[in-house]
């Protein structure tokens, strides 16, 4: 495929950039027309690549793009999943270039969505195109691209249930994850789940003068900080009652297998510009992000945060909190335990409200499966080294739903790198990874 990539390189950039220029931010209502526009463009690209059909389907939220190519009904079918929605670009002033005007600098594409997930889903479209045009496709292929992954995929499970027959396949092929490094490729054999909630603490019915009332009335910001600080103990354990009940402890043998992944702690700290790591006692850094659950504050606000001083005792304080969950933990159950815990510890001198947002369960796939072995062989051929099995610390909650609805496993062939800073300013994607991804995906079909 190297020759095909080289011959079509400029066209590939034009097509990918046409997607990256569309600000398909799913969380902002003002971008709803852009979501439709991006879905239509994706359907066009699928048809141009050789799909028999490619259509945009409405959902309760943003549209789904579904396309397919049938070679022979008796052949195996691969279902490719991806998402075309992207995260907001804030803080936009930290970007070195316009986030929706892609640029190639230092061997990488810089734009929102360059990696997550427009760049990675684009690899599948082009690998498919190559196989169709060269007569090398020996599988039926279906594509499902959604526009709500970044907001928890609230509409896709219901849509998939309704269109279950349309989505029948043998494997779900996904590129929406990272690998260990360019030199050490890896395949995710599992991902964590997610429970996302918001806490609101209310004290007085209005902001108060901190001199007149400070020390006599509970400060919601102080109370919220106390609540949050109590959620994790000194050993890094989450204090929510029942939180660990369903967590499966890995055997020493399994931990040793995952420990094969090369990891340089000093390089890790240097990359993040931190002096020390911190996490659950008794586990390595990779285990903390792969096989153990965690709880983090994603946002916190209260009172006056503008320029200069304003001496107020705030009426309200808010925090958004996510919990990454390991397979066997149920997102709904954990959200319920968290909600109960917060209400149980809430003091009488404030009012506390907990709101549930999106969530989803984690999953595992066996590395002995034929699909995993085909992916391993393909990536090994491209990178010159056998990929290492790993566990993903992030979440793609809809994959557990699709696994349950369709009765098939996902396979995560991700080609992103930590350097790509997805969800942050200056998101990028190395051209070398873009092209190696195309090659690896094309070879996967050969060996699957």
XYZ file of C-alpha atoms in Angstrom:
448
model
C 0.000 0.000 0.000
C 3.000 2.312 0.341
C 2.945 3.098 -3.378
C -0.796 3.808 -3.300
C -0.333 6.220 -0.403
C 2.500 8.026 -2.167
C 0.546 8.310 -5.413
C -2.532 9.703 -3.625
C -0.878 11.613 -0.798
C -2.069 15.102 -1.811
C -5.626 13.905 -2.413
C -5.665 12.210 0.982
C -4.665 15.480 2.647
C -7.352 17.412 0.770
C -10.028 14.932 1.804
C -8.940 14.670 5.442
C -8.613 18.448 5.724
C -12.161 18.857 4.396
C -13.302 16.948 7.484
C -10.982 18.720 9.901
C -12.199 22.145 8.762
C -15.745 21.357 9.922
C -16.101 22.362 13.617
C -18.148 19.317 14.628
C -18.200 20.015 18.377
C -21.002 17.803 19.649
C -21.307 19.404 23.084
C -22.177 22.875 21.766
C -25.670 23.469 20.397
C -24.354 26.244 18.131
C -22.479 23.585 16.121
C -25.506 21.405 15.369
C -25.499 22.416 11.652
C -21.788 21.505 11.499
C -22.579 18.022 12.794
C -24.953 17.436 9.888
C -22.443 18.909 7.442
C -19.658 16.639 8.682
C -21.883 13.552 8.506
C -22.816 14.347 4.903
C -19.152 14.827 3.982
C -18.235 11.472 5.524
C -20.968 9.719 3.559
C -19.593 11.321 0.382
C -16.084 10.057 1.158
C -17.358 6.534 1.791
C -19.142 6.446 -1.553
C -16.090 7.812 -3.358
C -13.969 5.119 -1.664
C -16.189 2.357 -3.051
C -19.053 1.772 -0.613
C -22.222 0.389 -2.219
C -24.292 2.660 -0.008
C -23.520 5.399 2.508
C -26.327 7.284 4.219
C -26.872 9.757 7.012
C -29.406 8.554 9.591
C -31.128 10.847 12.085
C -31.082 9.959 15.789
C -32.438 11.599 18.922
C -29.211 13.618 18.880
C -26.582 14.010 16.177
C -26.728 11.874 13.011
C -25.139 8.493 12.378
C -23.312 7.696 9.124
C -23.740 4.121 7.946
C -22.115 2.689 4.836
C -21.455 -0.797 3.527
C -19.810 -2.842 0.799
C -20.982 -6.381 0.140
C -18.500 -8.595 -1.714
C -20.260 -11.892 -1.071
C -22.993 -12.575 1.519
C -21.178 -15.755 2.540
C -17.969 -13.869 3.435
C -17.105 -12.567 6.881
C -18.107 -9.010 7.764
C -16.074 -6.324 9.503
C -17.929 -3.437 11.164
C -15.743 -0.315 11.409
C -16.657 2.098 14.202
C -15.487 5.696 14.553
C -16.738 9.118 15.599
C -16.666 12.423 13.768
C -17.477 14.691 16.711
C -14.669 16.526 18.477
C -13.982 18.212 21.801
C -14.296 21.982 22.284
C -11.076 23.889 21.504
C -10.879 25.968 24.699
C -8.582 27.529 25.739
C -8.248 28.641 22.114
C -5.517 31.183 22.923
C -3.100 28.313 23.639
C -3.323 26.965 20.096
C -0.384 27.820 17.836
C -2.649 27.759 14.773
C -6.361 27.822 14.008
C -7.771 24.541 15.401
C -10.113 24.204 12.429
C -7.613 25.162 9.759
C -5.292 22.128 9.624
C -1.563 22.674 9.198
C 1.306 20.259 8.603
C 4.290 21.111 10.823
C 7.273 18.994 11.818
C 5.840 15.863 10.237
C 2.418 16.103 11.890
C -1.067 17.428 11.151
C -2.224 19.998 13.711
C -5.986 20.486 14.096
C -8.830 19.558 16.408
C -9.767 16.006 15.468
C -6.475 15.341 13.684
C -6.117 12.225 15.832
C -9.354 11.929 17.809
C -11.028 10.603 15.782
C -11.237 12.047 12.279
C -7.637 11.198 11.428
C -7.946 7.658 12.734
C -11.300 6.865 11.120
C -9.972 8.337 7.856
C -7.297 5.598 7.820
C -10.068 3.000 7.593
C -11.767 4.747 4.700
C -8.502 4.909 2.734
C -7.409 1.338 3.535
C -10.854 0.217 2.364
C -10.523 2.334 -0.797
C -7.144 0.760 -1.560
C -8.495 -2.782 -1.174
C -11.556 -2.045 -3.317
C -9.604 -0.410 -6.133
C -6.882 -3.069 -6.215
C -9.297 -6.005 -5.965
C -7.886 -7.096 -2.617
C -11.023 -6.890 -0.498
C -12.146 -10.357 0.641
C -14.582 -9.266 3.346
C -17.844 -7.451 3.516
C -17.312 -4.128 5.268
C -19.745 -1.926 7.169
C -19.032 1.510 8.616
C -20.763 3.208 11.518
C -19.563 6.717 12.346
C -21.340 8.568 15.148
C -21.415 12.200 16.211
C -21.796 11.847 19.979
C -18.828 9.886 21.342
C -17.385 12.941 23.080
C -20.644 13.418 25.003
C -21.143 9.760 25.947
C -22.986 8.428 22.866
C -26.481 9.037 24.316
C -28.303 8.135 21.068
C -26.260 5.372 19.448
C -27.245 2.390 21.610
C -30.942 2.898 20.868
C -30.186 3.422 17.170
C -28.058 0.252 17.078
C -30.786 -1.749 18.817
C -33.292 -0.533 16.235
C -30.926 -1.340 13.333
C -29.435 -4.537 14.754
C -29.981 -6.535 11.555
C -28.321 -3.827 9.475
C -25.228 -3.945 11.714
C -24.722 -7.724 11.713
C -20.997 -8.465 11.557
C -18.258 -10.681 12.958
C -16.017 -8.064 14.577
C -16.062 -4.342 15.433
C -12.833 -2.728 14.215
C -11.921 0.513 15.976
C -9.087 3.046 15.778
C -9.699 5.560 18.568
C -6.914 4.760 21.015
C -3.180 5.200 21.502
C -0.227 2.860 21.302
C 2.789 2.807 23.602
C 5.180 4.474 21.171
C 6.255 4.599 17.537
C 8.941 2.044 18.320
C 6.738 -0.206 20.476
C 3.284 -0.701 18.926
C 0.517 -2.061 21.134
C -3.063 -3.283 20.834
C -5.609 -2.458 23.515
C -7.278 -5.619 24.786
C -9.517 -3.719 27.189
C -10.706 -0.274 28.178
C -12.084 1.287 31.320
C -15.692 2.342 31.732
C -16.951 5.709 32.950
C -19.374 7.284 35.391
C -19.671 11.083 35.164
C -21.556 13.186 37.695
C -21.864 16.747 38.940
C -22.130 18.036 42.511
C -23.808 21.324 43.410
C -23.487 22.724 46.918
C -25.766 25.607 47.914
C -25.495 27.679 51.078
C -27.176 31.092 51.447
C -29.624 32.152 48.756
C -27.288 34.893 47.505
C -23.591 35.797 47.537
C -22.753 37.425 50.873
C -20.225 39.986 52.087
C -17.369 37.845 53.412
C -16.620 40.337 56.163
C -20.177 40.536 57.464
C -20.903 36.817 57.261
C -17.545 35.006 57.031
C -17.102 32.582 59.926
C -20.807 32.550 60.756
C -22.293 30.955 57.622
C -21.069 27.834 55.850
C -19.117 28.619 52.681
C -20.263 26.235 49.896
C -16.815 26.364 48.246
C -15.132 25.259 51.481
C -17.722 22.529 52.028
C -17.336 21.235 48.478
C -13.564 21.072 48.928
C -14.053 19.065 52.135
C -16.400 16.650 50.365
C -14.020 16.155 47.448
C -10.946 15.700 49.642
C -12.763 12.964 51.585
C -13.423 10.872 48.464
C -9.850 9.511 48.245
C -7.801 8.428 51.272
C -4.051 8.757 51.852
C -3.369 5.446 50.067
C -5.247 6.509 46.936
C -8.298 4.373 47.662
C -11.753 5.687 46.794
C -13.881 5.898 49.936
C -17.316 5.426 48.344
C -18.893 2.446 50.105
C -19.125 -0.599 47.808
C -17.008 1.004 45.076
C -14.544 -1.918 44.837
C -17.055 -4.743 45.350
C -17.015 -5.865 41.695
C -13.384 -5.084 40.872
C -11.579 -8.249 39.752
C -8.052 -8.441 41.112
C -5.585 -9.591 38.475
C -3.306 -12.508 39.254
C 0.427 -11.987 39.600
C 0.824 -13.847 36.292
C -1.542 -11.497 34.441
C 0.095 -8.453 36.003
C 3.461 -9.749 34.825
C 2.144 -10.115 31.248
C 0.890 -6.534 31.209
C 4.205 -5.503 32.735
C 5.934 -6.514 29.496
C 5.030 -3.125 28.116
C 8.136 -0.930 28.192
C 7.705 2.093 30.414
C 10.198 4.745 31.457
C 8.921 6.479 34.586
C 11.485 9.277 34.394
C 10.588 9.988 30.759
C 6.904 9.940 31.719
C 7.448 12.529 34.446
C 9.592 14.654 32.158
C 6.929 14.625 29.443
C 4.306 15.811 31.944
C 6.677 18.237 33.700
C 5.959 16.775 37.150
C 8.326 15.816 39.964
C 6.511 12.687 41.115
C 3.590 10.453 40.201
C 0.721 9.795 42.588
C -1.916 7.090 42.709
C -3.258 4.005 44.406
C -0.752 2.362 46.747
C 0.616 -1.005 45.629
C 0.251 -0.508 41.871
C 2.533 0.720 39.102
C 1.726 3.755 36.984
C 0.604 1.623 34.023
C -1.547 -0.533 36.303
C -3.152 2.571 37.801
C -4.263 3.714 34.349
C -5.116 0.289 32.939
C -6.405 -2.212 35.500
C -7.494 -0.003 38.411
C -10.415 2.415 38.744
C -9.927 6.066 39.657
C -11.832 9.226 40.598
C -10.984 12.709 39.385
C -12.375 16.231 39.524
C -12.764 17.448 35.941
C -13.908 20.959 36.767
C -14.635 23.063 39.843
C -16.011 26.594 40.194
C -17.521 28.961 42.724
C -17.686 32.615 43.726
C -15.843 35.397 41.956
C -13.134 34.371 39.487
C -12.725 37.561 37.478
C -9.856 40.009 37.486
C -9.001 41.688 40.770
C -10.703 41.099 44.119
C -14.322 40.762 45.176
C -14.781 39.696 48.796
C -17.822 37.452 48.644
C -18.955 34.322 50.393
C -20.436 32.449 47.398
C -23.964 31.105 47.330
C -23.050 28.041 45.253
C -20.136 25.754 44.422
C -19.981 23.166 41.646
C -17.743 20.274 40.617
C -17.777 17.796 37.747
C -16.382 14.388 38.684
C -15.517 11.366 36.562
C -14.802 7.830 37.705
C -12.953 5.524 35.343
C -14.145 1.982 35.913
C -12.588 -1.397 35.213
C -14.410 -4.288 33.515
C -17.017 -5.912 35.784
C -17.894 -2.579 37.413
C -21.316 -1.375 36.298
C -21.522 2.323 35.469
C -25.108 2.759 36.676
C -24.397 0.930 39.934
C -21.300 3.016 40.633
C -23.145 6.255 39.856
C -25.823 5.209 42.348
C -23.255 4.372 45.037
C -21.523 7.705 44.495
C -24.792 9.638 44.649
C -25.820 7.912 47.897
C -22.384 8.481 49.418
C -22.482 12.223 48.710
C -25.943 12.620 50.206
C -24.905 10.558 53.241
C -21.896 12.748 54.031
C -23.487 16.096 53.140
C -23.656 18.357 56.219
C -26.934 19.949 57.297
C -25.692 23.511 56.896
C -25.719 23.304 53.073
C -27.957 21.789 50.411
C -26.293 19.255 48.088
C -27.538 18.070 44.684
C -25.979 15.326 42.559
C -26.696 15.134 38.819
C -25.793 12.134 36.692
C -24.342 12.699 33.241
C -23.134 10.076 30.754
C -21.359 6.833 31.496
C -20.692 3.339 30.220
C -19.043 0.051 31.041
C -15.548 -1.187 30.273
C -14.703 -4.370 28.403
C -12.024 -6.978 27.763
C -11.228 -9.071 24.689
C -9.105 -12.241 24.583
C -5.679 -11.876 22.991
C -6.035 -15.450 21.755
C -8.828 -14.486 19.338
C -8.337 -14.771 15.577
C -9.019 -11.045 15.140
C -6.391 -10.045 17.694
C -3.830 -12.374 16.124
C -4.556 -10.959 12.655
C -4.106 -7.413 13.944
C -0.904 -8.392 15.739
C 0.530 -9.973 12.589
C -0.427 -6.939 10.473
C 1.071 -4.377 12.830
C 4.136 -6.520 13.399
C 4.764 -6.570 9.661
C 4.440 -2.776 9.353
C 6.391 -1.825 12.488
C 8.943 -4.635 12.410
C 8.126 -5.733 15.965
C 5.289 -7.707 17.522
C 2.812 -5.368 19.237
C 2.357 -5.619 22.996
C -1.101 -6.218 24.506
C -2.150 -3.328 26.723
C -5.110 -1.968 28.652
C -6.528 1.432 27.723
C -7.038 3.931 30.523
C -9.627 5.924 28.589
C -13.196 5.001 27.785
C -15.311 4.429 24.690
C -18.517 3.552 26.560
C -20.569 2.748 23.459
C -18.326 -0.214 22.589
C -19.573 -2.204 25.587
C -23.139 -1.449 24.451
C -22.411 -2.534 20.870
C -20.687 -5.658 22.165
C -23.850 -6.562 24.083
C -26.367 -5.549 21.391
C -24.580 -7.199 18.456
C -22.944 -10.098 20.299
C -19.497 -9.415 18.814
C -16.222 -8.153 20.252
C -14.458 -4.878 19.481
C -10.837 -4.871 18.337
C -8.901 -1.697 19.084
C -6.157 -0.962 16.543
C -5.271 2.534 17.715
C -2.368 4.526 16.254
C -2.410 7.682 18.348
C 0.482 8.667 20.607
C 0.574 10.543 23.906
C 2.395 13.359 22.125
C -0.760 14.039 20.122
C -2.370 15.789 23.139
C -5.939 14.903 22.240
C -8.636 16.958 24.038
C -5.991 19.655 24.611
C -4.738 22.633 22.593
C -2.499 21.805 19.612
C -3.874 18.330 18.988
C -1.817 16.628 16.290
C -1.277 13.367 14.447
C 2.035 12.224 12.997
C 1.965 11.582 9.266
C 4.040 8.458 9.840
C 1.312 7.077 12.122
C -1.443 8.052 9.689
C 0.241 6.143 6.878
C 1.367 3.159 8.988
C -2.185 2.918 10.245
C -3.492 2.648 6.694
C -0.952 -0.063 5.899
C -1.716 -2.017 9.091
C -5.469 -1.890 8.540
C -5.130 -3.099 4.940
C -2.973 -6.008 6.150
C -5.485 -6.822 8.896
C -8.045 -7.658 6.205
C -5.464 -9.886 4.526
C -4.798 -11.915 7.673
C -8.255 -11.871 9.277
